[in-house]
XYZ file of C-alpha atoms in Angstrom:
455
model
C -38.431 -15.360 -21.518
C -34.875 -15.783 -19.535
C -32.178 -18.048 -20.492
C -29.320 -19.006 -18.028
C -25.989 -20.823 -19.002
C -23.728 -21.942 -17.217
C -20.084 -20.509 -18.177
C -16.448 -19.983 -17.230
C -15.060 -16.768 -16.300
C -11.209 -15.617 -15.865
C -11.546 -13.914 -12.946
C -8.711 -12.219 -13.301
C -9.464 -10.303 -17.763
C -13.334 -11.666 -17.031
C -12.833 -14.115 -20.329
C -15.474 -16.207 -20.710
C -15.241 -20.116 -22.205
C -17.682 -22.727 -21.772
C -15.636 -25.151 -20.753
C -13.747 -25.445 -17.691
C -9.864 -24.264 -18.726
C -6.458 -24.906 -16.711
C -4.836 -21.604 -18.143
C -6.994 -19.062 -19.771
C -6.294 -18.118 -23.383
C -5.658 -14.257 -23.695
C -4.106 -13.612 -20.715
C -1.857 -16.128 -19.563
C -3.756 -17.292 -15.719
C -4.076 -20.388 -13.996
C -6.668 -22.257 -12.346
C -8.716 -19.007 -12.685
C -11.343 -20.093 -14.502
C -14.505 -19.664 -12.623
C -18.611 -21.273 -13.701
C -20.905 -18.447 -13.293
C -23.641 -17.536 -14.724
C -25.452 -15.448 -17.070
C -28.874 -14.617 -18.075
C -28.930 -14.668 -22.361
C -32.317 -12.633 -22.937
C -33.761 -10.164 -20.475
C -34.837 -6.364 -19.222
C -31.692 -4.044 -19.391
C -30.039 -2.474 -17.001
C -31.709 0.884 -16.523
C -30.151 3.984 -15.775
C -29.428 5.204 -12.099
C -29.012 8.332 -11.983
C -32.657 9.118 -13.836
C -31.111 11.255 -17.181
C -31.696 10.818 -20.658
C -28.847 9.264 -22.140
C -27.004 12.497 -24.421
C -24.907 12.864 -27.581
C -21.326 13.120 -27.142
C -19.656 15.645 -30.446
C -16.271 15.270 -30.369
C -14.167 18.313 -29.488
C -10.909 19.281 -30.365
C -8.197 19.222 -27.163
C -7.202 22.469 -28.045
C -10.701 23.551 -26.749
C -10.957 21.891 -23.151
C -10.321 23.833 -20.902
C -8.597 22.288 -18.045
C -9.316 23.319 -14.695
C -8.028 21.917 -10.405
C -10.705 18.718 -10.275
C -12.560 19.930 -6.515
C -11.453 18.127 -4.192
C -12.660 17.404 -0.903
C -10.534 17.305 2.757
C -10.249 14.527 4.511
C -9.746 15.987 7.975
C -6.216 13.508 7.181
C -2.964 14.615 5.908
C -1.527 10.621 5.276
C -4.794 10.671 3.353
C -5.103 12.870 1.887
C -1.901 13.715 0.651
C -1.601 9.252 -0.480
C -4.406 11.098 -2.593
C -2.831 13.497 -4.470
C -4.477 16.893 -1.789
C -7.344 14.764 -0.595
C -11.012 13.073 -2.929
C -11.888 14.510 -6.120
C -15.506 15.171 -6.072
C -16.952 11.911 -8.517
C -13.756 9.934 -8.480
C -13.763 6.531 -6.857
C -11.823 5.212 -4.625
C -10.749 1.563 -3.597
C -8.986 0.611 -0.675
C -7.904 -3.901 -0.201
C -6.272 -4.948 1.719
C -6.070 -8.428 4.435
C -8.791 -9.313 6.664
C -9.105 -7.210 10.226
C -6.192 -4.756 9.504
C -8.487 -1.644 10.237
C -9.652 -0.643 6.699
C -13.310 0.087 8.262
C -12.352 1.967 11.061
C -10.056 4.354 8.923
C -12.493 4.821 6.332
C -15.496 4.426 9.251
C -12.963 8.157 11.661
C -12.377 9.815 7.951
C -16.552 9.765 7.980
C -16.375 10.723 11.645
C -14.300 13.907 11.376
C -16.133 14.988 8.416
C -17.928 16.936 10.565
C -19.887 19.428 7.574
C -20.624 17.177 5.122
C -23.535 14.684 4.832
C -22.551 10.604 3.564
C -24.585 7.706 3.028
C -22.268 4.395 4.742
C -23.295 1.258 2.767
C -22.415 -1.533 5.142
C -22.900 -4.847 3.562
C -21.708 -6.755 6.139
C -22.070 -5.013 9.430
C -25.210 -3.894 11.129
C -26.612 -0.363 11.592
C -25.891 -1.405 16.207
C -22.499 -2.753 14.953
C -21.301 0.241 13.628
C -22.719 2.472 15.949
C -20.262 0.146 18.626
C -17.633 1.477 16.304
C -18.136 4.522 15.586
C -18.039 5.293 20.240
C -15.366 3.477 20.416
C -13.109 5.799 17.955
C -15.030 9.315 18.009
C -17.578 10.971 19.079
C -21.445 9.785 16.688
C -22.246 13.636 16.406
C -21.293 13.399 12.567
C -24.018 13.486 9.469
C -23.498 10.703 8.472
C -26.148 8.045 8.170
C -25.914 4.432 7.869
C -26.857 2.026 5.050
C -27.643 -1.703 5.743
C -27.772 -3.338 2.854
C -26.050 -4.936 -0.037
C -28.697 -4.612 -3.262
C -27.246 -2.617 -5.742
C -30.584 -1.399 -6.422
C -31.730 -0.266 -3.324
C -28.656 1.547 -2.761
C -28.192 3.660 -5.262
C -31.746 4.348 -5.501
C -31.541 4.823 -1.904
C -28.750 7.194 -2.424
C -30.298 9.538 -5.176
C -32.629 10.160 -2.895
C -31.041 10.901 0.238
C -27.649 13.411 -2.988
C -25.442 12.314 -0.300
C -21.818 14.251 -0.652
C -19.879 11.749 -0.165
C -20.739 7.314 -0.421
C -19.014 4.609 0.898
C -20.120 0.275 0.092
C -17.875 -1.480 2.038
C -17.353 -4.366 1.048
C -18.645 -4.627 -3.132
C -17.798 -8.113 -2.498
C -21.513 -8.312 -0.487
C -23.130 -5.934 -4.062
C -25.541 -7.618 -5.182
C -27.391 -6.066 -8.530
C -30.998 -8.883 -9.775
C -30.465 -7.707 -13.253
C -26.779 -10.702 -12.712
C -27.871 -14.412 -12.724
C -25.087 -15.392 -10.222
C -24.027 -15.400 -6.537
C -22.258 -12.022 -4.604
C -18.942 -11.705 -4.826
C -19.074 -13.663 -8.084
C -16.837 -12.331 -10.954
C -19.695 -10.941 -12.421
C -21.293 -10.043 -10.040
C -18.145 -7.649 -9.015
C -17.440 -6.329 -12.409
C -21.253 -4.894 -12.877
C -22.122 -3.873 -9.770
C -19.117 -1.890 -10.029
C -19.497 -0.178 -13.014
C -23.039 0.337 -12.446
C -21.619 2.960 -8.804
C -18.480 4.188 -11.264
C -22.014 5.774 -13.269
C -23.926 6.662 -10.368
C -20.621 8.717 -8.808
C -19.714 10.670 -12.639
C -23.307 11.223 -13.237
C -23.498 12.797 -9.319
C -20.294 13.958 -9.363
C -20.702 12.562 -5.702
C -17.514 10.606 -4.424
C -17.666 7.341 -4.281
C -14.612 4.557 -1.441
C -15.925 0.992 -2.589
C -13.244 -1.623 -0.071
C -12.420 -4.952 -1.161
C -11.123 -7.987 -0.438
C -8.087 -10.108 -1.660
C -7.643 -13.154 -1.990
C -4.638 -15.112 -0.491
C -2.335 -13.578 -3.242
C -2.784 -10.913 -1.927
C -4.620 -9.396 -4.993
C -7.513 -7.451 -4.728
C -10.882 -10.499 -5.297
C -12.767 -9.941 -8.457
C -12.214 -9.894 -11.618
C -8.511 -7.308 -13.256
C -11.247 -5.123 -15.194
C -12.905 -4.051 -11.087
C -8.948 -1.934 -11.185
C -8.988 -0.810 -14.246
C -12.978 0.582 -13.607
C -11.272 2.715 -10.394
C -10.877 5.968 -10.754
C -8.192 5.721 -7.429
C -6.523 1.765 -6.185
C -4.888 2.516 -2.135
C -3.604 -0.247 -0.977
C -3.722 -0.947 3.491
C -0.749 -2.705 3.952
C 0.852 -4.311 7.607
C 0.973 -7.062 9.697
C -1.161 -8.265 12.525
C 1.631 -8.418 15.307
C 2.429 -5.439 15.243
C 0.564 -1.709 15.764
C 1.914 0.502 11.972
C -0.418 -0.305 8.807
C 0.477 1.355 5.590
C -1.642 3.330 2.961
C 0.091 2.556 -0.218
C -1.384 4.173 -3.510
C -1.389 1.575 -6.856
C -2.770 3.649 -9.078
C -3.847 6.949 -8.522
C -5.621 9.025 -11.683
C -5.296 12.523 -10.347
C -2.492 12.131 -8.432
C 0.942 10.467 -7.749
C 1.180 6.834 -7.248
C 4.485 7.217 -5.476
C 3.002 8.545 -2.342
C 2.669 6.871 0.824
C 0.946 7.426 4.768
C 1.713 5.488 8.047
C -0.617 4.995 10.566
C -0.231 3.325 13.841
C -3.372 0.998 15.006
C -4.486 1.801 18.727
C -7.346 0.956 21.122
C -9.301 4.507 19.958
C -8.711 4.112 16.133
C -5.995 4.637 13.729
C -4.003 7.374 14.881
C -1.392 9.488 11.668
C 2.124 9.756 12.055
C 3.706 12.426 11.823
C 7.465 11.243 11.744
C 8.102 7.561 11.032
C 11.725 7.406 12.012
C 11.126 8.069 15.188
C 8.454 5.572 15.809
C 11.041 2.759 13.996
C 14.101 3.911 16.388
C 15.330 1.912 19.117
C 16.123 5.050 21.801
C 19.165 2.933 22.863
C 20.724 0.202 21.268
C 24.755 0.728 22.329
C 26.427 -2.212 22.868
C 24.174 -4.042 21.027
C 25.611 -5.755 18.166
C 24.218 -6.833 15.217
C 21.862 -3.343 14.474
C 22.328 -1.022 11.956
C 20.173 2.660 11.310
C 19.619 2.670 7.400
C 18.569 6.192 5.280
C 15.696 4.829 3.171
C 12.664 5.984 1.347
C 8.834 4.834 0.977
C 7.158 6.089 -1.856
C 8.535 10.163 -0.983
C 8.926 9.862 2.650
C 12.258 9.517 3.287
C 12.382 7.830 6.747
C 15.878 6.876 8.803
C 14.506 2.451 10.048
C 16.295 -0.213 12.388
C 17.755 -4.104 10.667
C 18.594 -5.781 12.859
C 20.472 -9.031 12.319
C 21.726 -12.921 14.510
C 24.380 -14.788 12.769
C 24.563 -18.068 14.517
C 26.558 -21.053 13.865
C 24.580 -23.916 12.601
C 23.169 -26.538 14.556
C 21.250 -29.317 11.146
C 23.638 -29.712 7.815
C 22.370 -26.954 6.481
C 21.812 -23.757 7.944
C 18.782 -21.242 8.107
C 18.175 -18.838 6.376
C 15.423 -16.077 7.443
C 14.030 -12.115 7.111
C 11.072 -10.477 7.796
C 10.316 -7.202 5.852
C 13.378 -8.159 3.329
C 13.761 -9.619 0.431
C 15.105 -13.431 1.780
C 16.193 -13.640 -2.322
C 17.797 -9.829 -2.230
C 19.839 -11.187 1.400
C 20.917 -14.535 -0.021
C 22.166 -12.410 -3.098
C 24.204 -10.411 -1.022
C 25.335 -12.239 1.701
C 26.780 -14.679 -1.383
C 29.426 -10.762 -1.699
C 30.382 -10.859 1.326
C 31.265 -14.066 0.890
C 33.706 -13.760 -2.147
C 34.086 -10.392 -2.536
C 34.778 -9.256 0.903
C 36.318 -12.963 2.411
C 33.636 -13.929 5.235
C 33.362 -17.536 5.022
C 28.936 -18.099 5.889
C 28.499 -20.944 3.810
C 27.740 -22.512 7.487
C 25.974 -19.546 9.935
C 23.032 -19.507 10.360
C 21.735 -15.864 9.534
C 17.676 -14.118 10.630
C 17.927 -10.885 9.232
C 14.473 -8.353 11.077
C 12.777 -4.519 9.680
C 11.381 -3.318 12.926
C 7.991 -2.441 12.880
C 6.929 -5.110 11.709
C 7.537 -2.747 8.332
C 8.326 -4.492 4.420
C 10.363 -2.103 2.738
C 11.518 -2.693 -0.981
C 14.628 0.393 -1.038
C 18.015 -1.255 -2.626
C 19.218 2.090 -0.180
C 19.074 -1.059 2.957
C 21.214 -2.828 1.007
C 24.601 -0.996 3.052
C 22.352 -1.554 6.404
C 22.097 -4.680 6.159
C 24.804 -5.928 5.808
C 26.729 -4.089 8.152
C 24.339 -5.437 10.278
C 25.436 -9.604 9.570
C 28.516 -8.342 9.634
C 28.527 -6.064 13.024
C 26.700 -10.049 13.964
C 29.079 -12.399 13.010
C 31.897 -10.800 14.550
C 30.585 -8.810 17.099
C 31.399 -5.885 17.135
C 28.924 -2.634 18.125
C 28.616 -0.327 15.091
C 29.145 3.194 16.950
C 25.922 4.876 17.813
C 24.860 8.416 15.545
C 25.881 6.714 12.526
C 22.901 5.491 9.540
C 23.711 3.898 5.659
C 22.518 4.160 2.405
C 23.972 2.684 -0.005
C 23.277 -0.243 -2.788
C 25.550 -3.058 -3.284
C 26.912 -4.455 -6.753
C 27.473 -8.061 -7.290
C 31.143 -7.105 -7.532
C 30.825 -5.727 -4.342
C 31.145 -2.419 -4.946
C 28.179 1.026 -3.531
C 26.300 1.656 -6.310
C 24.440 5.512 -6.319
C 21.126 6.091 -4.858
C 17.937 8.151 -5.612
C 16.919 11.654 -3.865
C 19.741 10.962 -1.215
C 19.275 14.199 -0.544
C 16.470 13.861 1.303
C 18.004 10.569 3.100
C 20.882 13.279 4.203
C 18.311 15.786 5.483
C 16.484 13.415 7.644
C 19.427 11.921 9.283
C 20.292 15.558 9.548
C 17.394 16.316 11.539
C 17.387 12.889 14.285
C 20.105 14.260 15.625
C 22.652 11.556 13.490
C 26.620 13.040 12.865
C 27.540 10.890 10.718
C 26.174 9.207 7.008
C 27.901 6.802 4.928
C 26.749 6.862 1.143
C 27.892 6.154 -2.252
C 30.993 8.191 -3.259
C 30.353 11.203 -6.133
C 26.407 10.154 -4.951
C 26.662 14.601 -4.227
C 28.380 16.428 -5.077
C 30.795 18.102 -3.193
C 29.420 21.746 -3.798
C 26.624 20.047 -1.627
C 28.524 18.800 1.461
C 28.852 22.579 3.135
C 24.792 22.687 3.193
C 24.888 19.726 6.154
C 25.914 20.168 9.699
C 26.016 16.159 9.163
C 29.574 14.204 7.954
C 29.088 12.422 5.024
C 31.650 9.933 4.280
C 31.460 8.462 1.002
C 32.751 5.080 0.236
C 32.793 3.347 -3.253
C 33.093 0.109 -1.991
C 31.823 -2.108 0.684
C 35.189 -3.266 2.030
C 36.524 0.688 2.928
C 32.566 1.384 4.623
C 33.195 -2.107 6.789
C 36.938 -0.518 6.611
C 35.488 2.518 8.431
C 32.950 0.599 10.717
C 34.551 -1.952 12.319
C 38.354 -0.883 11.868
């Protein structure tokens, strides 16, 4: 007879303890132990594929034949790019993001485009009627898509075995539970074991599976950290619900690069692919406005131009305010210290507000030069001339440091009609200047850039 006992399991690394502890002795995480009920003895978990376990023999590395992985075209250029060229057969893909950001919408509208493939959409959160209403809003419902509103893992895998789909979607993995485990859905044990069983099914049958996952308040995917180790690809769907743009980043990809990202625009009819984000992220008319500069940035492997807005005003209260949206606040404070110490602009008694247009979060250090230029433009109330964009990292001594992939930034600025670009000195070889029609201005220090911009 099966016996149950209560243990405490770390949600980060999966280590267990007979009593609750504040700090995990295995991984060092704080307040990560949750109470779980486990079965000490019971029936073994059955094989869902129905095939007998094969004996595996070691093989020399030189004897293993390598070939390109067979991929499924998802009819979505942005999603294909992030996945590395398409969905690999037999792979397990995890898509995480905040509630309401558009994870289910992205997956459902992708399935609706696959007319020639038979797909199984397992929904543990919505009924078939709800999915039908969403599908009619997104596109026509003529796709060969089957809906299964089920949360029991054994039933899901039995239906998948009988149906043999070309693609399976599980929405979401935190709602799936197994009868073999004595704990509630969404617990560490349930998520770990259910995802392992789904991975086994995907590898044995060669059917790709897309998992949709929730995230916790820290922003990481809910459940044990081993979930991200089990899957082949982890995609993060980011964005602000108050803005229309969404970014799909690749956190882990065994079949492609993790430097790619896709950009979408949220509309009433679903998510629209943004093939040229620079044109959408730039305000068409900002002439005569101070505090605005254009930065040539790179997110992942894609270069695009983005508008940086700053507002500097006299502090009303004793302590000046510092606020940044879409940019690291600590880095902005560092840049303000460089302006005061190295350049001589007194901003200690000024309120400084910084905003990256479009609601995007930018981590590229090459945006530093555009940030301090926008701040100084607002402080002096002098407009930066139109047709100028900037790219450069600012060091603590006031120098402008070289940035990576400067040729792609220059090409993107030239394509969008900019006439001049400020770049770090010696970041580009002299022989490469003749290839570009855009005027390239090289600067060594922050003072040189300010003299050129503001006279």
